[in-house]
Amino acid sequence: MYIPRSIEPKIREWLFKGKIIVIYGARQTGKSTIVRRVLTDFSSESTYLNGDESGTKRLFAEAEDASTLGHIVGNHKIVVIDEAQRIENIGLKLKILVDTYPDRQIIATGSSSFDLANKIAEPLTGRTVQFTLYPLSLEELTQTWGQTELLVQLPNLLIYGLYPAVVTASSLEEKTVLLKQLASDYLYRDVLSFDRVKKSEVLKKLTEAVALQTGNEVSYNELSTILQIGKQTAIHYLDILEQGFILFRLTSFSRNLRQEINRSRKLYALDNGVRNVLLNNLNPLSLRTDVGALWESFIVSEFKKQQFWEATTAPLYFWRTYSQEEVDVVKDIGGMLFAYEIKWKKPKLRPPKNWIISYPTSKWRSITRDNFLDVFVTKIESSGT
């Protein structure tokens, strides 16, 4: 079963506009599926190359100039290079292709933004349009399932996450198998293959620590002490995990007012299913003690996806004071602040006192399992404070 992705029509809009289309995203988020769907409109006028395959690597290794690269393009209108980061000198070769054949469409995908982005940044300056494909969003699921079915499936989404193949798997056993493959064969393979990762066991332990602490504020000093590595190494490895689409960070919101914490950050797993399989805990909600953390991570991840689906530059933050007052998510949209509290069950009726005093014109909303679709599907953004 294919669940249509919001990004697909946006990609189609950029076809044949003189730009290389670059699609980032973890393995199994659906990058290959989307580009193959695009290719169906061009049938014999397109070609698909997989950078994981030795034949593709050899083909590009032997093509060193416009003439020999031209043999790869041939008469095709569209050339797709999947997992392009696996190909040596891919940045320079893509530059030659787009400069020599501006009327052709090159599409490159990459499972690790740190790797592909580093390889194409300089040679392809001004020559690309870039997209990021995340696991499924609530809006995408609702358009296929409807709101009633989504609510029925919510417990499974909290436990098994939103990777397309996992969501559409026919049994819980199949979901479990797919998640284990994602966590080991795919995610770790891409992250650990990055040439600046020198201590694979440390990175694995760091990933597990992040999974355990999702939604918590993180201390780089504490992580470095626990893992017995330098602080800068810990920060560097967190950067790799973030660019490998395993986690993301929220920084604290502050306008330097008294009592506000302004130099902190929280870690979140991008997908609950990957987080849970890393912790070897796929138990149902009734047997879990971390339902609140799962719900918070689920909702904050949805905000992260929403940034990209709507192409908004509105940053996401959290807010906390030294007296332990807290707002889970803060969105700054053109100077207007939207504050969100995330609760699985009983919401607070009012925001923290110091938030109201400091930001009296902000909007406030509690997000619970009873109203979350208002925010992410029907888009009732917020009620007033």
GROMACS .gro file of C-alpha atoms in nm:
model
  385
    1MET     CA    1   0.000   0.000   0.000
    2TYR     CA    2   0.143   0.335  -0.104
    3ILE     CA    3   0.072   0.639   0.112
    4PRO     CA    4   0.112   0.956  -0.100
    5ARG     CA    5   0.385   1.190   0.021
    6SER     CA    6   0.341   1.566   0.044
    7ILE     CA    7   0.686   1.621  -0.102
    8GLU     CA    8   0.615   1.450  -0.436
    9PRO     CA    9   0.425   1.734  -0.610
   10LYS     CA   10   0.685   1.981  -0.484
   11ILE     CA   11   0.959   1.775  -0.648
   12ARG     CA   12   0.763   1.760  -0.973
   13GLU     CA   13   0.733   2.139  -0.973
   14TRP     CA   14   1.114   2.164  -0.998
   15LEU     CA   15   1.162   1.930  -1.291
   16PHE     CA   16   1.356   2.076  -1.584
   17LYS     CA   17   1.430   2.412  -1.427
   18GLY     CA   18   1.808   2.382  -1.462
   19LYS     CA   19   1.867   2.259  -1.106
   20ILE     CA   20   1.985   1.928  -0.967
   21ILE     CA   21   1.713   1.799  -0.736
   22VAL     CA   22   1.868   1.658  -0.416
   23ILE     CA   23   1.653   1.450  -0.180
   24TYR     CA   24   1.787   1.375   0.167
   25GLY     CA   25   1.638   1.133   0.416
   26ALA     CA   26   1.707   0.815   0.609
   27ARG     CA   27   1.684   0.484   0.430
   28GLN     CA   28   1.333   0.346   0.397
   29THR     CA   29   1.162   0.684   0.424
   30GLY     CA   30   1.053   0.646   0.061
   31LYS     CA   31   1.310   0.839  -0.146
   32SER     CA   32   1.349   0.565  -0.406
   33THR     CA   33   0.973   0.513  -0.426
   34ILE     CA   34   0.912   0.880  -0.499
   35VAL     CA   35   1.177   0.909  -0.770
   36ARG     CA   36   1.056   0.588  -0.934
   37ARG     CA   37   0.704   0.732  -0.940
   38VAL     CA   38   0.842   1.042  -1.111
   39LEU     CA   39   1.023   0.822  -1.362
   40THR     CA   40   0.701   0.644  -1.464
   41ASP     CA   41   0.595   0.961  -1.646
   42PHE     CA   42   0.905   0.941  -1.866
   43SER     CA   43   0.938   0.562  -1.913
   44SER     CA   44   1.219   0.498  -2.164
   45GLU     CA   45   1.342   0.858  -2.142
   46SER     CA   46   1.487   0.805  -1.794
   47THR     CA   47   1.752   0.598  -1.620
   48TYR     CA   48   1.796   0.492  -1.259
   49LEU     CA   49   2.139   0.432  -1.104
   50ASN     CA   50   2.204   0.301  -0.752
   51GLY     CA   51   2.518   0.428  -0.581
   52ASP     CA   52   2.524   0.124  -0.353
   53GLU     CA   53   2.589  -0.105  -0.651
   54SER     CA   54   2.944  -0.175  -0.759
   55GLY     CA   55   2.853  -0.139  -1.126
   56THR     CA   56   2.732   0.217  -1.072
   57LYS     CA   57   3.044   0.306  -0.873
   58ARG     CA   58   3.264   0.165  -1.150
   59LEU     CA   59   3.065   0.349  -1.418
   60PHE     CA   60   3.128   0.684  -1.251
   61ALA     CA   61   3.486   0.601  -1.161
   62GLU     CA   62   3.565   0.550  -1.530
   63ALA     CA   63   3.388   0.873  -1.633
   64GLU     CA   64   3.621   1.164  -1.569
   65ASP     CA   65   3.510   1.436  -1.811
   66ALA     CA   66   3.203   1.572  -1.990
   67SER     CA   67   3.247   1.333  -2.280
   68THR     CA   68   3.261   1.012  -2.076
   69LEU     CA   69   2.993   1.132  -1.835
   70GLY     CA   70   2.780   1.195  -2.141
   71HIS     CA   71   2.768   0.820  -2.201
   72ILE     CA   72   2.587   0.786  -1.866
   73VAL     CA   73   2.330   1.050  -1.960
   74GLY     CA   74   2.284   0.922  -2.313
   75ASN     CA   75   1.949   1.030  -2.459
   76HIS     CA   76   1.774   1.020  -2.123
   77LYS     CA   77   1.578   1.324  -2.010
   78ILE     CA   78   1.603   1.228  -1.643
   79VAL     CA   79   1.896   1.064  -1.463
   80VAL     CA   80   1.841   0.946  -1.105
   81ILE     CA   81   2.142   0.865  -0.887
   82ASP     CA   82   2.018   0.694  -0.571
   83GLU     CA   83   2.248   0.692  -0.266
   84ALA     CA   84   2.475   0.934  -0.451
   85GLN     CA   85   2.703   0.982  -0.149
   86ARG     CA   86   2.850   0.637  -0.221
   87ILE     CA   87   3.009   0.758  -0.544
   88GLU     CA   88   3.360   0.905  -0.532
   89ASN     CA   89   3.391   1.270  -0.636
   90ILE     CA   90   3.014   1.287  -0.688
   91GLY     CA   91   3.006   1.664  -0.634
   92LEU     CA   92   3.242   1.744  -0.919
   93LYS     CA   93   3.079   1.493  -1.153
   94LEU     CA   94   2.732   1.630  -1.085
   95LYS     CA   95   2.866   1.981  -1.158
   96ILE     CA   96   2.999   1.867  -1.493
   97LEU     CA   97   2.668   1.701  -1.576
   98VAL     CA   98   2.446   1.998  -1.491
   99ASP     CA   99   2.678   2.246  -1.666
  100THR     CA  100   2.713   2.032  -1.980
  101TYR     CA  101   2.354   1.909  -2.003
  102PRO     CA  102   2.136   2.188  -1.856
  103ASP     CA  103   1.829   2.062  -2.043
  104ARG     CA  104   1.842   1.725  -1.864
  105GLN     CA  105   1.714   1.662  -1.514
  106ILE     CA  106   1.952   1.510  -1.259
  107ILE     CA  107   1.802   1.379  -0.932
  108ALA     CA  108   2.036   1.269  -0.652
  109THR     CA  109   1.931   1.110  -0.325
  110GLY     CA  110   2.129   1.055  -0.008
  111SER     CA  111   2.064   0.871   0.318
  112SER     CA  112   2.315   1.078   0.509
  113SER     CA  113   2.299   1.453   0.474
  114PHE     CA  114   2.638   1.499   0.641
  115ASP     CA  115   2.804   1.288   0.372
  116LEU     CA  116   2.629   1.392   0.051
  117ALA     CA  117   2.596   1.758   0.157
  118ASN     CA  118   2.969   1.779   0.230
  119LYS     CA  119   3.051   1.633  -0.110
  120ILE     CA  120   2.827   1.859  -0.317
  121ALA     CA  121   2.822   2.185  -0.118
  122GLU     CA  122   3.111   2.366  -0.288
  123PRO     CA  123   3.101   2.235  -0.646
  124LEU     CA  124   2.721   2.267  -0.672
  125THR     CA  125   2.672   2.609  -0.514
  126GLY     CA  126   2.361   2.762  -0.669
  127ARG     CA  127   2.294   2.455  -0.882
  128THR     CA  128   2.063   2.252  -0.656
  129VAL     CA  129   1.719   2.256  -0.499
  130GLN     CA  130   1.706   2.040  -0.189
  131PHE     CA  131   1.434   1.846  -0.010
  132THR     CA  132   1.431   1.635   0.307
  133LEU     CA  133   1.203   1.332   0.334
  134TYR     CA  134   1.107   1.230   0.686
  135PRO     CA  135   0.897   0.938   0.806
  136LEU     CA  136   0.524   0.976   0.742
  137SER     CA  137   0.340   1.275   0.883
  138LEU     CA  138   0.001   1.274   1.051
  139GLU     CA  139  -0.142   1.479   0.765
  140GLU     CA  140  -0.024   1.224   0.509
  141LEU     CA  141  -0.169   0.938   0.711
  142THR     CA  142  -0.500   1.116   0.760
  143GLN     CA  143  -0.537   1.179   0.388
  144THR     CA  144  -0.506   0.803   0.330
  145TRP     CA  145  -0.671   0.655   0.640
  146GLY     CA  146  -0.906   0.924   0.760
  147GLN     CA  147  -0.908   1.059   1.116
  148THR     CA  148  -1.108   0.771   1.265
  149GLU     CA  149  -0.862   0.503   1.154
  150LEU     CA  150  -0.565   0.715   1.255
  151LEU     CA  151  -0.702   0.740   1.610
  152VAL     CA  152  -0.751   0.363   1.617
  153GLN     CA  153  -0.391   0.312   1.506
  154LEU     CA  154  -0.243   0.577   1.738
  155PRO     CA  155  -0.110   0.331   2.002
  156ASN     CA  156   0.082   0.141   1.732
  157LEU     CA  157   0.218   0.465   1.586
  158LEU     CA  158   0.351   0.566   1.927
  159ILE     CA  159   0.528   0.231   1.969
  160TYR     CA  160   0.634   0.136   1.616
  161GLY     CA  161   0.680   0.480   1.462
  162LEU     CA  162   0.601   0.617   1.117
  163TYR     CA  163   0.845   0.470   0.867
  164PRO     CA  164   0.625   0.386   0.564
  165ALA     CA  165   0.701   0.013   0.545
  166VAL     CA  166   0.654  -0.024   0.921
  167VAL     CA  167   0.320   0.161   0.917
  168THR     CA  168   0.183  -0.051   0.632
  169ALA     CA  169   0.319  -0.386   0.763
  170SER     CA  170   0.043  -0.641   0.810
  171SER     CA  171   0.138  -0.762   1.159
  172LEU     CA  172   0.320  -0.650   1.472
  173GLU     CA  173   0.577  -0.922   1.411
  174GLU     CA  174   0.653  -0.781   1.067
  175LYS     CA  175   0.678  -0.429   1.210
  176THR     CA  176   0.932  -0.554   1.466
  177VAL     CA  177   1.148  -0.722   1.202
  178LEU     CA  178   1.148  -0.411   0.983
  179LEU     CA  179   1.242  -0.184   1.275
  180LYS     CA  180   1.535  -0.404   1.373
  181GLN     CA  181   1.660  -0.390   1.015
  182LEU     CA  182   1.627  -0.011   1.012
  183ALA     CA  183   1.817   0.032   1.336
  184SER     CA  184   2.102  -0.201   1.248
  185ASP     CA  185   2.147  -0.263   0.876
  186TYR     CA  186   2.040   0.076   0.747
  187LEU     CA  187   2.080   0.354   1.003
  188TYR     CA  188   2.398   0.227   1.165
  189ARG     CA  189   2.552   0.136   0.831
  190ASP     CA  190   2.515   0.488   0.699
  191VAL     CA  191   2.618   0.666   1.017
  192LEU     CA  192   2.911   0.440   1.100
  193SER     CA  193   3.046   0.456   0.744
  194PHE     CA  194   3.114   0.827   0.780
  195ASP     CA  195   3.491   0.857   0.764
  196ARG     CA  196   3.520   1.081   1.071
  197VAL     CA  197   3.358   0.824   1.302
  198LYS     CA  198   3.655   0.659   1.472
  199LYS     CA  199   3.484   0.489   1.768
  200SER     CA  200   3.185   0.289   1.648
  201GLU     CA  201   3.109   0.135   1.989
  202VAL     CA  202   3.102   0.480   2.148
  203LEU     CA  203   2.862   0.604   1.881
  204LYS     CA  204   2.632   0.307   1.941
  205LYS     CA  205   2.632   0.371   2.315
  206LEU     CA  206   2.562   0.738   2.251
  207THR     CA  207   2.267   0.647   2.030
  208GLU     CA  208   2.125   0.425   2.304
  209ALA     CA  209   2.177   0.699   2.562
  210VAL     CA  210   1.989   0.946   2.342
  211ALA     CA  211   1.705   0.697   2.298
  212LEU     CA  212   1.679   0.660   2.675
  213GLN     CA  213   1.689   1.035   2.737
  214THR     CA  214   1.459   1.153   2.458
  215GLY     CA  215   1.282   1.471   2.561
  216ASN     CA  216   1.533   1.546   2.835
  217GLU     CA  217   1.780   1.831   2.852
  218VAL     CA  218   2.127   1.711   2.766
  219SER     CA  219   2.460   1.799   2.918
  220TYR     CA  220   2.751   1.759   2.680
  221ASN     CA  221   2.986   1.737   2.977
  222GLU     CA  222   2.780   1.460   3.133
  223LEU     CA  223   2.767   1.264   2.807
  224SER     CA  224   3.142   1.294   2.760
  225THR     CA  225   3.201   1.172   3.115
  226ILE     CA  226   2.965   0.875   3.082
  227LEU     CA  227   3.111   0.768   2.747
  228GLN     CA  228   3.471   0.858   2.841
  229ILE     CA  229   3.525   1.079   2.539
  230GLY     CA  230   3.606   1.447   2.497
  231LYS     CA  231   3.324   1.702   2.501
  232GLN     CA  232   3.391   1.807   2.142
  233THR     CA  233   3.383   1.442   2.031
  234ALA     CA  234   3.043   1.400   2.198
  235ILE     CA  235   2.913   1.712   2.022
  236HIS     CA  236   3.057   1.595   1.689
  237TYR     CA  237   2.891   1.253   1.720
  238LEU     CA  238   2.559   1.413   1.809
  239ASP     CA  239   2.593   1.624   1.493
  240ILE     CA  240   2.642   1.307   1.291
  241LEU     CA  241   2.338   1.139   1.449
  242GLU     CA  242   2.129   1.446   1.376
  243GLN     CA  243   2.239   1.469   1.014
  244GLY     CA  244   2.186   1.094   0.985
  245PHE     CA  245   1.818   1.149   1.073
  246ILE     CA  246   1.831   0.956   1.401
  247LEU     CA  247   1.783   1.247   1.641
  248PHE     CA  248   1.729   1.621   1.650
  249ARG     CA  249   1.781   1.896   1.905
  250LEU     CA  250   1.571   2.182   2.037
  251THR     CA  251   1.746   2.480   2.190
  252SER     CA  252   1.602   2.685   2.473
  253PHE     CA  253   1.406   2.999   2.393
  254SER     CA  254   1.514   3.314   2.570
  255ARG     CA  255   1.513   3.687   2.526
  256ASN     CA  256   1.759   3.720   2.812
  257LEU     CA  257   1.490   3.785   3.067
  258ARG     CA  258   1.546   3.713   3.432
  259GLN     CA  259   1.502   3.348   3.534
  260GLU     CA  260   1.510   3.214   3.175
  261ILE     CA  261   1.752   2.933   3.095
  262ASN     CA  262   1.919   3.033   2.770
  263ARG     CA  263   2.195   2.786   2.699
  264SER     CA  264   2.034   2.447   2.710
  265ARG     CA  265   1.909   2.193   2.458
  266LYS     CA  266   1.683   1.888   2.447
  267LEU     CA  267   1.735   1.572   2.245
  268TYR     CA  268   1.458   1.387   2.063
  269ALA     CA  269   1.457   1.068   1.860
  270LEU     CA  270   1.320   1.147   1.514
  271ASP     CA  271   1.110   0.829   1.513
  272ASN     CA  272   0.955   0.651   1.812
  273GLY     CA  273   0.986   0.309   1.653
  274VAL     CA  274   1.362   0.338   1.607
  275ARG     CA  275   1.393   0.477   1.960
  276ASN     CA  276   1.195   0.188   2.108
  277VAL     CA  277   1.376  -0.087   1.920
  278LEU     CA  278   1.711   0.059   2.029
  279LEU     CA  279   1.587   0.024   2.387
  280ASN     CA  280   1.452  -0.325   2.313
  281ASN     CA  281   1.110  -0.212   2.436
  282LEU     CA  282   0.818  -0.259   2.200
  283ASN     CA  283   0.573  -0.332   2.480
  284PRO     CA  284   0.215  -0.203   2.447
  285LEU     CA  285   0.125   0.125   2.613
  286SER     CA  286  -0.051  -0.053   2.901
  287LEU     CA  287   0.281  -0.209   3.006
  288ARG     CA  288   0.499   0.101   2.973
  289THR     CA  289   0.616   0.365   3.217
  290ASP     CA  290   0.730   0.607   2.946
  291VAL     CA  291   0.401   0.686   2.771
  292GLY     CA  292   0.437   1.057   2.850
  293ALA     CA  293   0.785   1.065   2.696
  294LEU     CA  294   0.664   0.873   2.389
  295TRP     CA  295   0.379   1.119   2.339
  296GLU     CA  296   0.604   1.421   2.376
  297SER     CA  297   0.860   1.282   2.131
  298PHE     CA  298   0.582   1.190   1.886
  299ILE     CA  299   0.436   1.541   1.890
  300VAL     CA  300   0.767   1.730   1.882
  301SER     CA  301   0.878   1.514   1.586
  302GLU     CA  302   0.557   1.609   1.410
  303PHE     CA  303   0.638   1.976   1.458
  304LYS     CA  304   0.979   1.906   1.305
  305LYS     CA  305   0.821   1.745   0.997
  306GLN     CA  306   0.568   2.026   0.971
  307GLN     CA  307   0.855   2.275   0.928
  308PHE     CA  308   0.953   2.101   0.606
  309TRP     CA  309   0.609   2.011   0.467
  310GLU     CA  310   0.504   2.375   0.495
  311ALA     CA  311   0.849   2.511   0.397
  312THR     CA  312   0.844   2.738   0.700
  313THR     CA  313   1.151   2.893   0.854
  314ALA     CA  314   0.978   2.930   1.192
  315PRO     CA  315   1.227   2.783   1.443
  316LEU     CA  316   1.127   2.545   1.723
  317TYR     CA  317   1.236   2.591   2.085
  318PHE     CA  318   1.147   2.487   2.435
  319TRP     CA  319   1.132   2.727   2.732
  320ARG     CA  320   1.227   2.677   3.096
  321THR     CA  321   1.311   2.889   3.398
  322TYR     CA  322   1.541   2.825   3.691
  323SER     CA  323   1.228   2.780   3.902
  324GLN     CA  324   1.132   2.482   3.679
  325GLU     CA  325   0.849   2.647   3.486
  326GLU     CA  326   0.843   2.499   3.137
  327VAL     CA  327   0.684   2.518   2.793
  328ASP     CA  328   0.741   2.207   2.579
  329VAL     CA  329   0.747   2.372   2.236
  330VAL     CA  330   0.773   2.736   2.130
  331LYS     CA  331   0.724   2.844   1.769
  332ASP     CA  332   0.835   3.190   1.662
  333ILE     CA  333   0.640   3.287   1.352
  334GLY     CA  334   0.744   3.634   1.243
  335GLY     CA  335   0.776   3.750   1.601
  336MET     CA  336   0.443   3.598   1.713
  337LEU     CA  337   0.503   3.328   1.974
  338PHE     CA  338   0.300   3.008   1.990
  339ALA     CA  339   0.351   2.805   2.306
  340TYR     CA  340   0.252   2.439   2.340
  341GLU     CA  341   0.223   2.207   2.635
  342ILE     CA  342   0.221   1.837   2.546
  343LYS     CA  343   0.025   1.604   2.772
  344TRP     CA  344  -0.100   1.252   2.709
  345LYS     CA  345  -0.390   1.297   2.950
  346LYS     CA  346  -0.482   1.598   3.161
  347PRO     CA  347  -0.375   1.936   3.021
  348LYS     CA  348  -0.300   2.250   3.214
  349LEU     CA  349  -0.563   2.519   3.177
  350ARG     CA  350  -0.313   2.805   3.175
  351PRO     CA  351   0.052   2.856   3.079
  352PRO     CA  352   0.320   2.913   3.343
  353LYS     CA  353   0.288   3.240   3.530
  354ASN     CA  354   0.625   3.376   3.420
  355TRP     CA  355   0.549   3.293   3.057
  356ILE     CA  356   0.232   3.502   3.070
  357ILE     CA  357   0.417   3.789   3.237
  358SER     CA  358   0.709   3.778   2.993
  359TYR     CA  359   0.511   3.714   2.671
  360PRO     CA  360   0.155   3.840   2.726
  361THR     CA  361   0.067   3.853   2.354
  362SER     CA  362   0.170   3.492   2.285
  363LYS     CA  363  -0.075   3.214   2.198
  364TRP     CA  364  -0.109   2.905   2.417
  365ARG     CA  365  -0.236   2.556   2.355
  366SER     CA  366  -0.223   2.219   2.531
  367ILE     CA  367  -0.184   1.925   2.293
  368THR     CA  368  -0.341   1.599   2.412
  369ARG     CA  369  -0.452   1.277   2.246
  370ASP     CA  370  -0.799   1.433   2.224
  371ASN     CA  371  -0.705   1.738   2.016
  372PHE     CA  372  -0.368   1.681   1.847
  373LEU     CA  373  -0.524   1.648   1.501
  374ASP     CA  374  -0.648   2.008   1.532
  375VAL     CA  375  -0.287   2.123   1.524
  376PHE     CA  376  -0.142   1.894   1.257
  377VAL     CA  377  -0.436   1.813   1.029
  378THR     CA  378  -0.719   2.063   1.057
  379LYS     CA  379  -0.457   2.330   1.142
  380ILE     CA  380  -0.643   2.509   1.419
  381GLU     CA  381  -0.316   2.667   1.526
  382SER     CA  382  -0.380   2.794   1.874
  383SER     CA  383  -0.617   2.954   2.116
  384GLY     CA  384  -0.528   3.271   2.301
  385THR     CA  385  -0.376   3.288   2.645
   0.00000   0.00000   0.00000
